Short mmCIF file of C-alpha atoms and ligand atoms in Angstrom, two decimals:
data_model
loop_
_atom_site.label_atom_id
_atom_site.label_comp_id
_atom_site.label_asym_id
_atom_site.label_seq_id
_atom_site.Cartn_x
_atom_site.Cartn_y
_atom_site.Cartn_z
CA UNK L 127 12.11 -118.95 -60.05
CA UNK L 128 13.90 -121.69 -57.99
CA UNK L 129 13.16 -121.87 -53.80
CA UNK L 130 15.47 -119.95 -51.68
CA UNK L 131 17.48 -122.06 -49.44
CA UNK L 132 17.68 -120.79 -45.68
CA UNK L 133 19.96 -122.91 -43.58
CA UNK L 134 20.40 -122.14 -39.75
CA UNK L 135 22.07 -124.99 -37.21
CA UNK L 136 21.24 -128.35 -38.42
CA UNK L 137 18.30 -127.18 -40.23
CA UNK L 138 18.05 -126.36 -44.14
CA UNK L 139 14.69 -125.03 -45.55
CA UNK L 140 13.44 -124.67 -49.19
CA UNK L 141 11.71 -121.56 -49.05
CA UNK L 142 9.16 -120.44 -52.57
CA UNK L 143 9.81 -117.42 -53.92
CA UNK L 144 6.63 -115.33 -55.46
CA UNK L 145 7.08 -113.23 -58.79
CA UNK L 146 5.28 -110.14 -58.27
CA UNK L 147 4.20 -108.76 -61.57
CA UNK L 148 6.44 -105.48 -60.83
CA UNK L 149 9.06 -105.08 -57.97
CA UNK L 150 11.47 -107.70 -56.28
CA UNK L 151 10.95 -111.24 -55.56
CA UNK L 152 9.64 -112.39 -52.56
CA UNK L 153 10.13 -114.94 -50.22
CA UNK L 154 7.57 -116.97 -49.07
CA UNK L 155 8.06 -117.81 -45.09
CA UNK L 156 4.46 -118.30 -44.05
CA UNK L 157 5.65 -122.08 -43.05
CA UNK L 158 8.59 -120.85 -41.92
CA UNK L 159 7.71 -121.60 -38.01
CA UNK L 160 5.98 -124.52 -38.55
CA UNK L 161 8.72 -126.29 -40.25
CA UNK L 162 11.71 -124.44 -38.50
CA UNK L 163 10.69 -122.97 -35.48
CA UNK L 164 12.12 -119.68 -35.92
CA UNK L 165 10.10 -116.59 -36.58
CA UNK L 166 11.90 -113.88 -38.66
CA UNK L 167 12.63 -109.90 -37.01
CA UNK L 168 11.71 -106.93 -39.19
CA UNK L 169 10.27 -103.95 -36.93
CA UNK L 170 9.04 -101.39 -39.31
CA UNK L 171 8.37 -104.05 -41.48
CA UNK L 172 11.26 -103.07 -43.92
CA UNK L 173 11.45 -106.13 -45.61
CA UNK L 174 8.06 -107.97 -45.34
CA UNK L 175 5.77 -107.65 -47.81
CA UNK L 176 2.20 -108.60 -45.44
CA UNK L 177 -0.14 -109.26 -48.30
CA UNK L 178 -0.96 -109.67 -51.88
CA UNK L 179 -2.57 -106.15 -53.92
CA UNK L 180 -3.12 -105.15 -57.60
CA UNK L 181 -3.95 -101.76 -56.22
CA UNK L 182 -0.73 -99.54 -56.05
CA UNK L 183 2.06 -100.06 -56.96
CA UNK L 184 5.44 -97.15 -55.77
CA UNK L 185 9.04 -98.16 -57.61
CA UNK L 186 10.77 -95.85 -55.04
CA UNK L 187 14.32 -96.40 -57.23
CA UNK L 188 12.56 -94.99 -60.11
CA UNK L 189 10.11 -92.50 -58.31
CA UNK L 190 7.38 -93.80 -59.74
CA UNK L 191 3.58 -94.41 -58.44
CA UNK L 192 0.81 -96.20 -60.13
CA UNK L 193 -2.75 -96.71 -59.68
CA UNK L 194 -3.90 -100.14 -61.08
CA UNK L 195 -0.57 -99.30 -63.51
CA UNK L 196 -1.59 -95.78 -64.32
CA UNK L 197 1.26 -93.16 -63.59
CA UNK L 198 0.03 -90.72 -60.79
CA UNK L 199 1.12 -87.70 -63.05
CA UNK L 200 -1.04 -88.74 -65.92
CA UNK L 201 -4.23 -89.24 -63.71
CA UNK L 202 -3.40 -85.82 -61.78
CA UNK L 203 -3.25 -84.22 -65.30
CA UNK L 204 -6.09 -85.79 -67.20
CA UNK L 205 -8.20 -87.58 -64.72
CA UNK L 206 -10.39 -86.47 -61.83
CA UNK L 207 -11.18 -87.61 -58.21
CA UNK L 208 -14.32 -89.74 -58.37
CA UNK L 209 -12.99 -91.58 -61.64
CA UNK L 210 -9.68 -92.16 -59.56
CA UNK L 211 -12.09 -93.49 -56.92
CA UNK L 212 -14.08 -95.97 -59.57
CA UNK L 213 -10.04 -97.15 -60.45
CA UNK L 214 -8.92 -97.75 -57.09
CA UNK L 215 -11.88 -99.20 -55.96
CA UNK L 216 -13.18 -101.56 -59.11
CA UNK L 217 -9.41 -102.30 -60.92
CA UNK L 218 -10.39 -100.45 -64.30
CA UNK L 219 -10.92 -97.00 -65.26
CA UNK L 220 -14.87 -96.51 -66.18
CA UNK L 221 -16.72 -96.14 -69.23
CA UNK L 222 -18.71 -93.34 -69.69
CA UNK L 223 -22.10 -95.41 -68.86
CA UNK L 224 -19.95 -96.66 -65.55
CA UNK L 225 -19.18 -93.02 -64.47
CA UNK L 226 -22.35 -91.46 -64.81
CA UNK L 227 -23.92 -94.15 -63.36
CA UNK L 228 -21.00 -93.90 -60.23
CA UNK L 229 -20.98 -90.02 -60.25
CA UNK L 230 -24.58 -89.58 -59.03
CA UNK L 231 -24.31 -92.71 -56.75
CA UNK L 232 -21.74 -91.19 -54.60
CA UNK L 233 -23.69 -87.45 -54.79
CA UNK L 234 -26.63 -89.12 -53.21
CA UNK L 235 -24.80 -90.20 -49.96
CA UNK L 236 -23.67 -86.91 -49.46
CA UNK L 237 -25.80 -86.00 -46.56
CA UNK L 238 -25.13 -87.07 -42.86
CA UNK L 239 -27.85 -88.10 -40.66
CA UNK L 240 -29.17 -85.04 -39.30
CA UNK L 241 -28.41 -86.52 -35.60
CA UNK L 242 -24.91 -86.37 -36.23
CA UNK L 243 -25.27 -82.48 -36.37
CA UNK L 244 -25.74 -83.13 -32.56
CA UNK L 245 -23.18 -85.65 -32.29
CA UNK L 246 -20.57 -82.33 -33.46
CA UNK L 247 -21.89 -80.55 -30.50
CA UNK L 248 -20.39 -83.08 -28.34
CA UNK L 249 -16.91 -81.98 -29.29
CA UNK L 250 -15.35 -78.59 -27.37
CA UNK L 251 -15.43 -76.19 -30.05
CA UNK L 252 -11.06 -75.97 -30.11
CA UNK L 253 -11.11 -79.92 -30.65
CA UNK L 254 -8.78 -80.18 -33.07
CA UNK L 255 -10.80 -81.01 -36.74
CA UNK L 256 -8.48 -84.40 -37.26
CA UNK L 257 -9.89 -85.40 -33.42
CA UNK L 258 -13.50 -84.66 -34.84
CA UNK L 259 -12.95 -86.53 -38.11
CA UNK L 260 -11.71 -89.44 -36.00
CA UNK L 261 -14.59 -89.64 -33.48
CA UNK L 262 -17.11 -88.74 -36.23
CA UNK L 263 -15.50 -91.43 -38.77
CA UNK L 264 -16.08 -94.25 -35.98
CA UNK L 265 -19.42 -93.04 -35.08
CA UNK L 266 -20.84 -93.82 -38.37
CA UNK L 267 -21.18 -97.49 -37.46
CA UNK L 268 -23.55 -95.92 -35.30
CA UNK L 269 -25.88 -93.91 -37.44
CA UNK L 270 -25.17 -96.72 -40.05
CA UNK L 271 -25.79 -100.28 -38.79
CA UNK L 272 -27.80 -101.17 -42.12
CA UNK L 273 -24.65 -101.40 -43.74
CA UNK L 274 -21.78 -103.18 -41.01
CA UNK L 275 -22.19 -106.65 -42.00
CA UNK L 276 -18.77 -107.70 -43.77
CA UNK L 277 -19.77 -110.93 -45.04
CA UNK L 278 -22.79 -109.31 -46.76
CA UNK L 279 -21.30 -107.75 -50.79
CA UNK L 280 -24.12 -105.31 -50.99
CA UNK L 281 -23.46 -103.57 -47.15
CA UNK L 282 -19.67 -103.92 -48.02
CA UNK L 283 -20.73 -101.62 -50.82
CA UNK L 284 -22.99 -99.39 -49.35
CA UNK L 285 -20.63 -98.64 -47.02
CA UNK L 286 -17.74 -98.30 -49.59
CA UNK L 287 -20.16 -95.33 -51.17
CA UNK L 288 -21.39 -93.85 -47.94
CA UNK L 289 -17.39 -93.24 -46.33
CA UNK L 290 -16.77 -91.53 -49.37
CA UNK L 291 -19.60 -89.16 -50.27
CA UNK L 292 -20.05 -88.45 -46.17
CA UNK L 293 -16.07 -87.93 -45.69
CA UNK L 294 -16.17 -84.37 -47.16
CA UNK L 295 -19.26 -83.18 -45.50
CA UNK L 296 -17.50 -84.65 -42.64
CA UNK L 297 -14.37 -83.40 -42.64
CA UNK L 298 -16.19 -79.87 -43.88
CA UNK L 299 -18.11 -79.73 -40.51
CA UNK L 300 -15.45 -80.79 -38.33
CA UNK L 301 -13.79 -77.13 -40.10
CA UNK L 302 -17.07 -75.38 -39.46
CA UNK L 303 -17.53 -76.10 -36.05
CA UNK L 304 -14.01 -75.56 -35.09
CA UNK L 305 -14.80 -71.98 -36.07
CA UNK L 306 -17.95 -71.44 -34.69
CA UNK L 307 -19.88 -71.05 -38.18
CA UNK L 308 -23.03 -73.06 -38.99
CA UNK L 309 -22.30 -75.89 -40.80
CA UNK L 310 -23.06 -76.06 -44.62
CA UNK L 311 -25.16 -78.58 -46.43
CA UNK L 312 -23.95 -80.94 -49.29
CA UNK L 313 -24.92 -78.96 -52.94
CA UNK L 314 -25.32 -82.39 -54.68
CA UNK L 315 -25.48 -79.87 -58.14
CA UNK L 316 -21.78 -79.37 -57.78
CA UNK L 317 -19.00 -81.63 -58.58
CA UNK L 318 -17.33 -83.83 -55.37
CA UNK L 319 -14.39 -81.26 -54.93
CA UNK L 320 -16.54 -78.29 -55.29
CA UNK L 321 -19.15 -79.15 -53.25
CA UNK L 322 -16.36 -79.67 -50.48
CA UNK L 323 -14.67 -76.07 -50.93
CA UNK L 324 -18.31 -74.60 -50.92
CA UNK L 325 -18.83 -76.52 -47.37
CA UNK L 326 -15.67 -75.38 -46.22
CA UNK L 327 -15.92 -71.68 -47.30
CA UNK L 328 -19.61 -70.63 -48.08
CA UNK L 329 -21.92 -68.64 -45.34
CA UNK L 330 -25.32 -68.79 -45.53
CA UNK L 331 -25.34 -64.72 -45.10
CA UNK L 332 -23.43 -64.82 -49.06
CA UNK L 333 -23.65 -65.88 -52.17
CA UNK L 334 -19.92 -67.94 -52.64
CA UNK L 335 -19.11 -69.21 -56.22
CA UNK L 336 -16.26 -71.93 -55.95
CA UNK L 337 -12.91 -70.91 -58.22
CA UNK L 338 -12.84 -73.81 -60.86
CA UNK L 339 -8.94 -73.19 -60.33
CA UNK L 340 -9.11 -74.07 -56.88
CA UNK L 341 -11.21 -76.79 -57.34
CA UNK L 342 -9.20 -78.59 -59.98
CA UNK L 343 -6.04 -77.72 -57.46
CA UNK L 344 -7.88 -79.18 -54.39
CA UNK L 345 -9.34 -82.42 -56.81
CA UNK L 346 -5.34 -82.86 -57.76
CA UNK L 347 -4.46 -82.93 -54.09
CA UNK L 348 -6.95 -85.60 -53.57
CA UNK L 349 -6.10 -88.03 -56.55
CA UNK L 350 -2.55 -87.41 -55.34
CA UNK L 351 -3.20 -88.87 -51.68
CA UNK L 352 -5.76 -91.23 -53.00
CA UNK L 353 -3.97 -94.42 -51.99
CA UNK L 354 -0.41 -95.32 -51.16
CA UNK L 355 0.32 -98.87 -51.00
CA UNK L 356 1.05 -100.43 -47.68
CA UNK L 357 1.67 -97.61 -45.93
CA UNK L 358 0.81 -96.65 -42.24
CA UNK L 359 -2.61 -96.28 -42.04
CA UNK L 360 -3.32 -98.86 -44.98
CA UNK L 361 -1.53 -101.34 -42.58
CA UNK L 362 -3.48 -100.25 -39.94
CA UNK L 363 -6.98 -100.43 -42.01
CA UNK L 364 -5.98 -103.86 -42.82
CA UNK L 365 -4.83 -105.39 -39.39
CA UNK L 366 -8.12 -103.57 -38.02
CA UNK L 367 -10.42 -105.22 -40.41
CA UNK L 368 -8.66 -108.84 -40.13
CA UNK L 369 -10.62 -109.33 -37.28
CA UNK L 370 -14.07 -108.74 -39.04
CA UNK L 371 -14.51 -105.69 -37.53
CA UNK L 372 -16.72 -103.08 -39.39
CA UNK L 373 -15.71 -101.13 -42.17
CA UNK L 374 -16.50 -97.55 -40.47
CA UNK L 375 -14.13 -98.85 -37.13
CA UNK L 376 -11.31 -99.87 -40.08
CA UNK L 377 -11.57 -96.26 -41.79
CA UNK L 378 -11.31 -94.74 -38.47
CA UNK L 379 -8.38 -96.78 -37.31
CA UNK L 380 -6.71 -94.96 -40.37
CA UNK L 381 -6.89 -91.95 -39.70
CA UNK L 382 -5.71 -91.88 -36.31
CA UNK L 383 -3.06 -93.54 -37.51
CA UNK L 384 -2.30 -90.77 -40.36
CA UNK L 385 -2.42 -88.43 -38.00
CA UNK L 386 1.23 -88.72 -36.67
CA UNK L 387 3.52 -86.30 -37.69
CA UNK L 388 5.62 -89.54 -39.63
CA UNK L 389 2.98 -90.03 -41.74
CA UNK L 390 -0.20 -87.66 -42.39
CA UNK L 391 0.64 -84.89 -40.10
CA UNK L 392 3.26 -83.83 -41.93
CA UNK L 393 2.00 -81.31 -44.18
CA UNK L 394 1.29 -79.41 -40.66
CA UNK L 395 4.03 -79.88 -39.55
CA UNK L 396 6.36 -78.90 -42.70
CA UNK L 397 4.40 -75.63 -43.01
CA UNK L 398 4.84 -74.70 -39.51
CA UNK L 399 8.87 -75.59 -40.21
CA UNK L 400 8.56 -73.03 -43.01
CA UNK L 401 6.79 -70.20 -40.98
CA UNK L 402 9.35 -70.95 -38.38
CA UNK L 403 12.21 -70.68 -40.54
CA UNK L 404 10.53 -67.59 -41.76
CA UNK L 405 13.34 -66.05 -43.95
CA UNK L 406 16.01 -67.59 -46.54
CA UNK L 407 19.04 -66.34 -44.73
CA UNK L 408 17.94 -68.87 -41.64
CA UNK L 409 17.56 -71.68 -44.03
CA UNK L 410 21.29 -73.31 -43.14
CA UNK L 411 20.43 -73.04 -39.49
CA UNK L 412 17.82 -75.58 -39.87
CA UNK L 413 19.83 -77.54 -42.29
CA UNK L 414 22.78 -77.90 -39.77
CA UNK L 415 20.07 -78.96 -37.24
CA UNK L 416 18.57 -81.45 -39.53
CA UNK L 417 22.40 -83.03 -39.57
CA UNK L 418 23.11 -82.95 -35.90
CA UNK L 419 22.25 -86.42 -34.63
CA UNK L 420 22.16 -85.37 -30.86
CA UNK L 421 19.33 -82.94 -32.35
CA UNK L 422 15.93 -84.69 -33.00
CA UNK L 423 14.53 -81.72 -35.74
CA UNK L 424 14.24 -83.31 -39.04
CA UNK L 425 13.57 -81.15 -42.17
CA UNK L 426 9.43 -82.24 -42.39
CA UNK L 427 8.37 -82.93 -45.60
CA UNK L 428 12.10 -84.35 -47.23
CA UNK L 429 12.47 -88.15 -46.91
CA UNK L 430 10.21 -91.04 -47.27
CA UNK L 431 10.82 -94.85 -46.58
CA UNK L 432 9.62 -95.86 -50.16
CA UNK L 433 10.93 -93.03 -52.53
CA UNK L 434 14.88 -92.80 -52.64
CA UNK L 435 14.52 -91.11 -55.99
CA UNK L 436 11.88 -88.47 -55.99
CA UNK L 437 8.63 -88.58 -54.97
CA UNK L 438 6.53 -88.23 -58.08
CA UNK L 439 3.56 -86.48 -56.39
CA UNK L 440 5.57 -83.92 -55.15
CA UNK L 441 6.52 -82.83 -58.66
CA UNK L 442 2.84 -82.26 -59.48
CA UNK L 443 2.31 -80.20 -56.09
CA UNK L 444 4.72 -78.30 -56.88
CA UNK L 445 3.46 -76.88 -60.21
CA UNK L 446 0.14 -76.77 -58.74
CA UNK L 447 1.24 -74.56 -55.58
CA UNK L 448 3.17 -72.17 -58.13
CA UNK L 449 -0.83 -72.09 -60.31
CA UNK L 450 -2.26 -71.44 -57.27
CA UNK L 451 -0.24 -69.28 -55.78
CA UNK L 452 -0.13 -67.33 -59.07
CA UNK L 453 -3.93 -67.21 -59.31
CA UNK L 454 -4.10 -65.65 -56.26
CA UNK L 455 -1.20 -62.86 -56.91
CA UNK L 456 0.84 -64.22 -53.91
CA UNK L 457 3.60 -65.93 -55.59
CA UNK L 458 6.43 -64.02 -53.78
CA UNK L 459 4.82 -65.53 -50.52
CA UNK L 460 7.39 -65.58 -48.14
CA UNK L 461 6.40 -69.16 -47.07
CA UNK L 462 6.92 -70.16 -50.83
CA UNK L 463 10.09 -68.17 -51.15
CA UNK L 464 11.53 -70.54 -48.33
CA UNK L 465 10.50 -73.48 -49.41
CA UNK L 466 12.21 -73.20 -52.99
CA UNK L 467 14.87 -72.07 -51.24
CA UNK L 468 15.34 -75.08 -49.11
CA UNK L 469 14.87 -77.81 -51.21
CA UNK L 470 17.33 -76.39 -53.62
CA UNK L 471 20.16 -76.19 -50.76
CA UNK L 472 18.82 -79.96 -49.34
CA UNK L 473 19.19 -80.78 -52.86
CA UNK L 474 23.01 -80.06 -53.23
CA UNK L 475 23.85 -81.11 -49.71
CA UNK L 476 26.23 -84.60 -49.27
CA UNK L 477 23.90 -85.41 -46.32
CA UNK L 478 20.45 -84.79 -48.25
CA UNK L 479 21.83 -86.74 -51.32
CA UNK L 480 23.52 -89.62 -49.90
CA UNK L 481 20.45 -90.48 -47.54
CA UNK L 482 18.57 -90.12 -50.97
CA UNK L 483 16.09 -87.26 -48.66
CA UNK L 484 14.08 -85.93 -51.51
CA UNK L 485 10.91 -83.17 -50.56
CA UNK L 486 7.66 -85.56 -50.53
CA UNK L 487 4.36 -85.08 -51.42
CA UNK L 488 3.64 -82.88 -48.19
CA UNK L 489 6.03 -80.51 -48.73
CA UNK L 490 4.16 -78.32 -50.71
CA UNK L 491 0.46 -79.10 -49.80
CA UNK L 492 0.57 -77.19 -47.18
CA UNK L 493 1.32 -73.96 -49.15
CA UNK L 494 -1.39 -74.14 -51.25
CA UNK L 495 -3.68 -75.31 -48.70
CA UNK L 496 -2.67 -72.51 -46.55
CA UNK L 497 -3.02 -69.97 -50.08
CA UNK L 498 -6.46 -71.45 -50.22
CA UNK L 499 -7.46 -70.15 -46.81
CA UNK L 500 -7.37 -73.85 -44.66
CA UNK L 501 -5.67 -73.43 -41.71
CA UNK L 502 -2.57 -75.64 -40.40
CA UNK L 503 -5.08 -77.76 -38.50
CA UNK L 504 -7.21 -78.86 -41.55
CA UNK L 505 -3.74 -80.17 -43.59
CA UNK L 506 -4.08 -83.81 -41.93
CA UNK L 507 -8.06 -84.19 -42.22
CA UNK L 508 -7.82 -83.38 -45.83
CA UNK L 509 -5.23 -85.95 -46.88
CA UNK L 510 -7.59 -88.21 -44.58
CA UNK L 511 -10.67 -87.13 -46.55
CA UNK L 512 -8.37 -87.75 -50.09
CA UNK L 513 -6.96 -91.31 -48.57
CA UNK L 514 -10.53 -92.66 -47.60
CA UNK L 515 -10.96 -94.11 -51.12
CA UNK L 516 -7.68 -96.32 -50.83
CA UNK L 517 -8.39 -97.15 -47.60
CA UNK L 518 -11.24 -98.47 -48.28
CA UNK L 519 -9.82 -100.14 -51.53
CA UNK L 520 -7.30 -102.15 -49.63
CA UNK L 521 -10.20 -103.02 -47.18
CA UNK L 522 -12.28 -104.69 -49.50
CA UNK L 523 -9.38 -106.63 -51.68
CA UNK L 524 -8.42 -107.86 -48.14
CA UNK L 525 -12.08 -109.35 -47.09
CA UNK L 526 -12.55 -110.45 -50.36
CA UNK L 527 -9.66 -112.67 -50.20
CA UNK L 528 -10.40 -116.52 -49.56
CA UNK L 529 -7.22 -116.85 -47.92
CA UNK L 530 -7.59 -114.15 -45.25
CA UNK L 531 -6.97 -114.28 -41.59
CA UNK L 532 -6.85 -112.34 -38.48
CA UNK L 533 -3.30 -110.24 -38.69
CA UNK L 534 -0.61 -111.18 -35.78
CA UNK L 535 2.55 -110.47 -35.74
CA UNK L 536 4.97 -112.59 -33.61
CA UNK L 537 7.82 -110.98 -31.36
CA UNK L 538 11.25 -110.98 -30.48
CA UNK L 539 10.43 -111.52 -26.42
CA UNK L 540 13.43 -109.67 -24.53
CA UNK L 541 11.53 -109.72 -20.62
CA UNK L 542 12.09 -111.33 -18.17
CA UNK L 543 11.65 -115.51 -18.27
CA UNK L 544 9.76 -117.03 -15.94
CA UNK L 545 9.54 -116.47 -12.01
CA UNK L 546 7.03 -117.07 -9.07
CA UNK L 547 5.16 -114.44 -7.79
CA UNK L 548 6.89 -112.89 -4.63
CA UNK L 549 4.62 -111.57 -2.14
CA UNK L 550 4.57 -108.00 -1.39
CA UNK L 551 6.61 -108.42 2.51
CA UNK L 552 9.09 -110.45 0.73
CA UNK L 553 10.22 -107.83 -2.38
N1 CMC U 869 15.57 -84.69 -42.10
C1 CMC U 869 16.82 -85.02 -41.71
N2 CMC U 869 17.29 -86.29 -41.71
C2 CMC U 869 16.45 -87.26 -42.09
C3 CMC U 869 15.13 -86.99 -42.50
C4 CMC U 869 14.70 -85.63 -42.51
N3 CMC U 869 13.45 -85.33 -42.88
N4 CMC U 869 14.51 -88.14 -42.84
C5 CMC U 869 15.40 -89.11 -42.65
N5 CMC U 869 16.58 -88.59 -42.19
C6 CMC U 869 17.83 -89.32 -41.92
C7 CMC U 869 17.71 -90.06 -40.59
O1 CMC U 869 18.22 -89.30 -39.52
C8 CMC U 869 18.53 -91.29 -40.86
O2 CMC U 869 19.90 -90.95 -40.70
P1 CMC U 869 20.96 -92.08 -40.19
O3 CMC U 869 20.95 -93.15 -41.22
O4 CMC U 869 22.25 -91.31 -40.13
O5 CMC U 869 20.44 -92.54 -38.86
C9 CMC U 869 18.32 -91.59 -42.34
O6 CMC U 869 17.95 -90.33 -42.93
C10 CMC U 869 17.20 -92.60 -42.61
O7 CMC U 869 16.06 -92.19 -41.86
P2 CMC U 869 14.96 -93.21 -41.30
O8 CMC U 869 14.18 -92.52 -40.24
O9 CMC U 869 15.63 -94.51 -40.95
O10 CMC U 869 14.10 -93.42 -42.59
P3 CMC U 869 12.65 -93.97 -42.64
O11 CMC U 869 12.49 -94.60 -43.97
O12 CMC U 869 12.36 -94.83 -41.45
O13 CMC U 869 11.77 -92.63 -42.46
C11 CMC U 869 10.36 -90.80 -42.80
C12 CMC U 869 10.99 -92.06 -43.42
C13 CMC U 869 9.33 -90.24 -43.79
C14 CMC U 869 9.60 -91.18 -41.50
C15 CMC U 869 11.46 -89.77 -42.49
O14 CMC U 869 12.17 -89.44 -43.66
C16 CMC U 869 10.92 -88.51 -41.81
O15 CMC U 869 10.76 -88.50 -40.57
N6 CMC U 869 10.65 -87.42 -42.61
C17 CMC U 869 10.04 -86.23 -42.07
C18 CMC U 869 8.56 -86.43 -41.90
C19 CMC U 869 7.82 -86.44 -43.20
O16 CMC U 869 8.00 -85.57 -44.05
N7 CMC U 869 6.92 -87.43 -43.36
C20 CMC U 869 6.02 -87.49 -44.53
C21 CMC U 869 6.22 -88.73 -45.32
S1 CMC U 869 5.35 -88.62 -46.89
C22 CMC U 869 3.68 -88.64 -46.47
C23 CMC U 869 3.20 -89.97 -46.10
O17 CMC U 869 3.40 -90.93 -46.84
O18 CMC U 869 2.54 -90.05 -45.05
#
């Protein structure tokens, strides 16, 4: 591939261009300033690609995600959660010695430090659970010190296994104490996803036996949210841990940053929409409001900035929210009902198809979250608990680059230039 040319005023620069091994070409302008003085303007970083990754890759023409080049349809179908975790985290799916040797790794960390049962108390009891997660997520750096030292491989690991084993007894409690039961301990004789439905559901009062149907639902949500590509919060875990900071401070910088109603919070915020919308005959209602531009309601759940195609994880959510739904003889749900009935309108309207607004993945989470018995308010620290693993993916591809630096962006300075201070008689 020959350099791009970019010629501005007097100047003309020979730019490389980089051959990804999938997607378009890229430019390479890291000496762009240095040799032209200019910086380049992309808010929402449409354009820039801000690092190198073999992790994910999304072909939003085609609709297509992969993990490490597996399609995201074939690992909801045939893989599970932790062996998603070994792929996004080591590059290759394991072998059987790998997995059971992974498997029981993970189950060990499962447990939090029993002062961190104290730390919960700290929190009003109708803190929202995302809030808890948050706080709890950066407190681990301070229950877990052994293992904060970056340039150390072994603590970069240690912490890699503690976030994810702890992040469902986490994200479990943070449930727990938002409804005033006693928290559950990790059962490290059940599998990852079960063990976090029986945290989430089980009383010490009753016996509870987890629904293997659920379970494989709720390990299908996870593998689907697993990891994203440069995405929000990825961004965020990345700029956060270009300036050496720990790995528990990265994780948590993530999810407060999924937690907008953009990114992460929208699987809330679509099922409210639903509820709201309540019945099928009020379905064009919202669908004129979504149009009007002096109106900021946007249908939640229907567009994404990668996907102009369909998103492929929605198309697996969807199947699994009609199982589920099925299982539990509710699948004229009124919530359900809506929601078929509004992405087929969306689907045949000009504006919904020449925007290329598709339903995404957290379109129909929520339902079957919400079948399952989570409320609204646990949607956003569940995708957290499923995104953990990619976070931490990208986090440790990033350190372990040799040509990593502290993240900073430049600007596009529109203030005022410079002026003397005026003292405060003279304004
Ligand atoms: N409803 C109505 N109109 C929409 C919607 C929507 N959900 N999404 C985008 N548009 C319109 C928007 O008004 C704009 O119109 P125009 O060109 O006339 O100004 C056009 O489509 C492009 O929108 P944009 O905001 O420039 O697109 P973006 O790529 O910056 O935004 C998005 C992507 C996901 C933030 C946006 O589609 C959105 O707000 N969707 C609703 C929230 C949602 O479901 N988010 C979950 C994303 S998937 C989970 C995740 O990855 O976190």
């Amino acid at each position: 591939m020959t350099d791009a040319t970019l010629k501005f005023g007097e100047k003309e620069l020979n730019l490389p261009m980089l051959s990804p091994t999938a997607g378009p070409d890229v430019i390479d302008i890291q000496k762009l300033y240095a040799q032209g003085g200019v910086f380049t303007y992309d808010p929402g970083f449409t354009s820039t690609a801000s690092c190198q990754s073999k992790i994910t890759f999304i072909d939003g023409n085609k609709g297509e995600l992969l993990y490490r080049g597996y399609p995201i349809d074939q690992l909801a179908e045939k893989s599970h959660f932790l062996e998603v975790c070994y792929l996004l985290l080591y590059g290759e799916l394991p072998t059987s010695e790998q997995l059971s040797e992974f498997v029981p790794r993970v189950t060990r960390h499962t447990m939090l430090h029993e002062q961190m049962a104290y730390f919960y108390r700290g929190f009003r009891r109708d803190a929202p659970p995302m809030a808890v997660v948050c706080g709890v997520m950066g407190a681990l750096s301070s229950f877990y010190h052994d293992s904060t030292d970056i340039t150390d491989p072994e603590q970069r690991e240690i912490a890699t296994v503690r976030m994810i084993a702890k992040i469902p007894t986490i994200t479990a409690w943070a449930y727990k104490y938002s409804i005033g039961q006693p928290f559950v301990y990790p059962k490290n004789e059940l599998d990852y996803t079960s063990n976090f439905l029986h945290m989430c559901f089980s009383v010490p009062a009753e016996k509870y036996a987890v629904d293997p149907i659920l379970s494989r639902a709720m390990d299908r949500i996870f593998t689907l949210h697993a990891d994203h590509e440069q995405n929000a919060s990825t961004s965020t875990v990345r700029l956060a841990g270009s300036s050496g900071a720990n790995p528990f401070a990265c994780i948590a910088a993530g999810v407060a940053c999924l937690w907008g109603p953009a990114h992460g919070g929208a699987n809330e915020a679509a099922l409210n929409m639903l509820r709201e919308i309540g019945t099928v005959d009020r379905i064009p209602e919202y669908i004129a409001r979504a149009k009007d531009k002096s109106d900021p309601f946007r249908l939640m759940g229907f567009g994404h900035r990668v996907y102009k195609n369909f998103d492929p994880r929605a198309k697996v959510m969807k199947e699994s929210a009609d199982e589920v739904l099925g299982l539990m003889g509710i699948e004229n749900n009124p919530t359900l009902q809506v929601a078929k009935e509004l992405e087929k309108i969306a689907l045949e309207d000009p504006y919904f198809i020449e925007k290329k607004l598709y339903p995404n993945v957290d379109f129909y989470s929520g339902i079957i979250l919400d079948a399952m018995g989570f409320p609204s308010s646990m949607f956003t620290p569940i995708f957290a608990l499923a995104r953990t693993v990619g976070w931490i993916a990208q986090w440790k591809e990033m350190i372990s680059e040799p040509t990593q630096k502290i993240g900073r962006p430049r600007q596009l300075y529109t203030g005022p230039t410079y002026r003397d201070y005026v003292d405060v008689e003279n304004r």
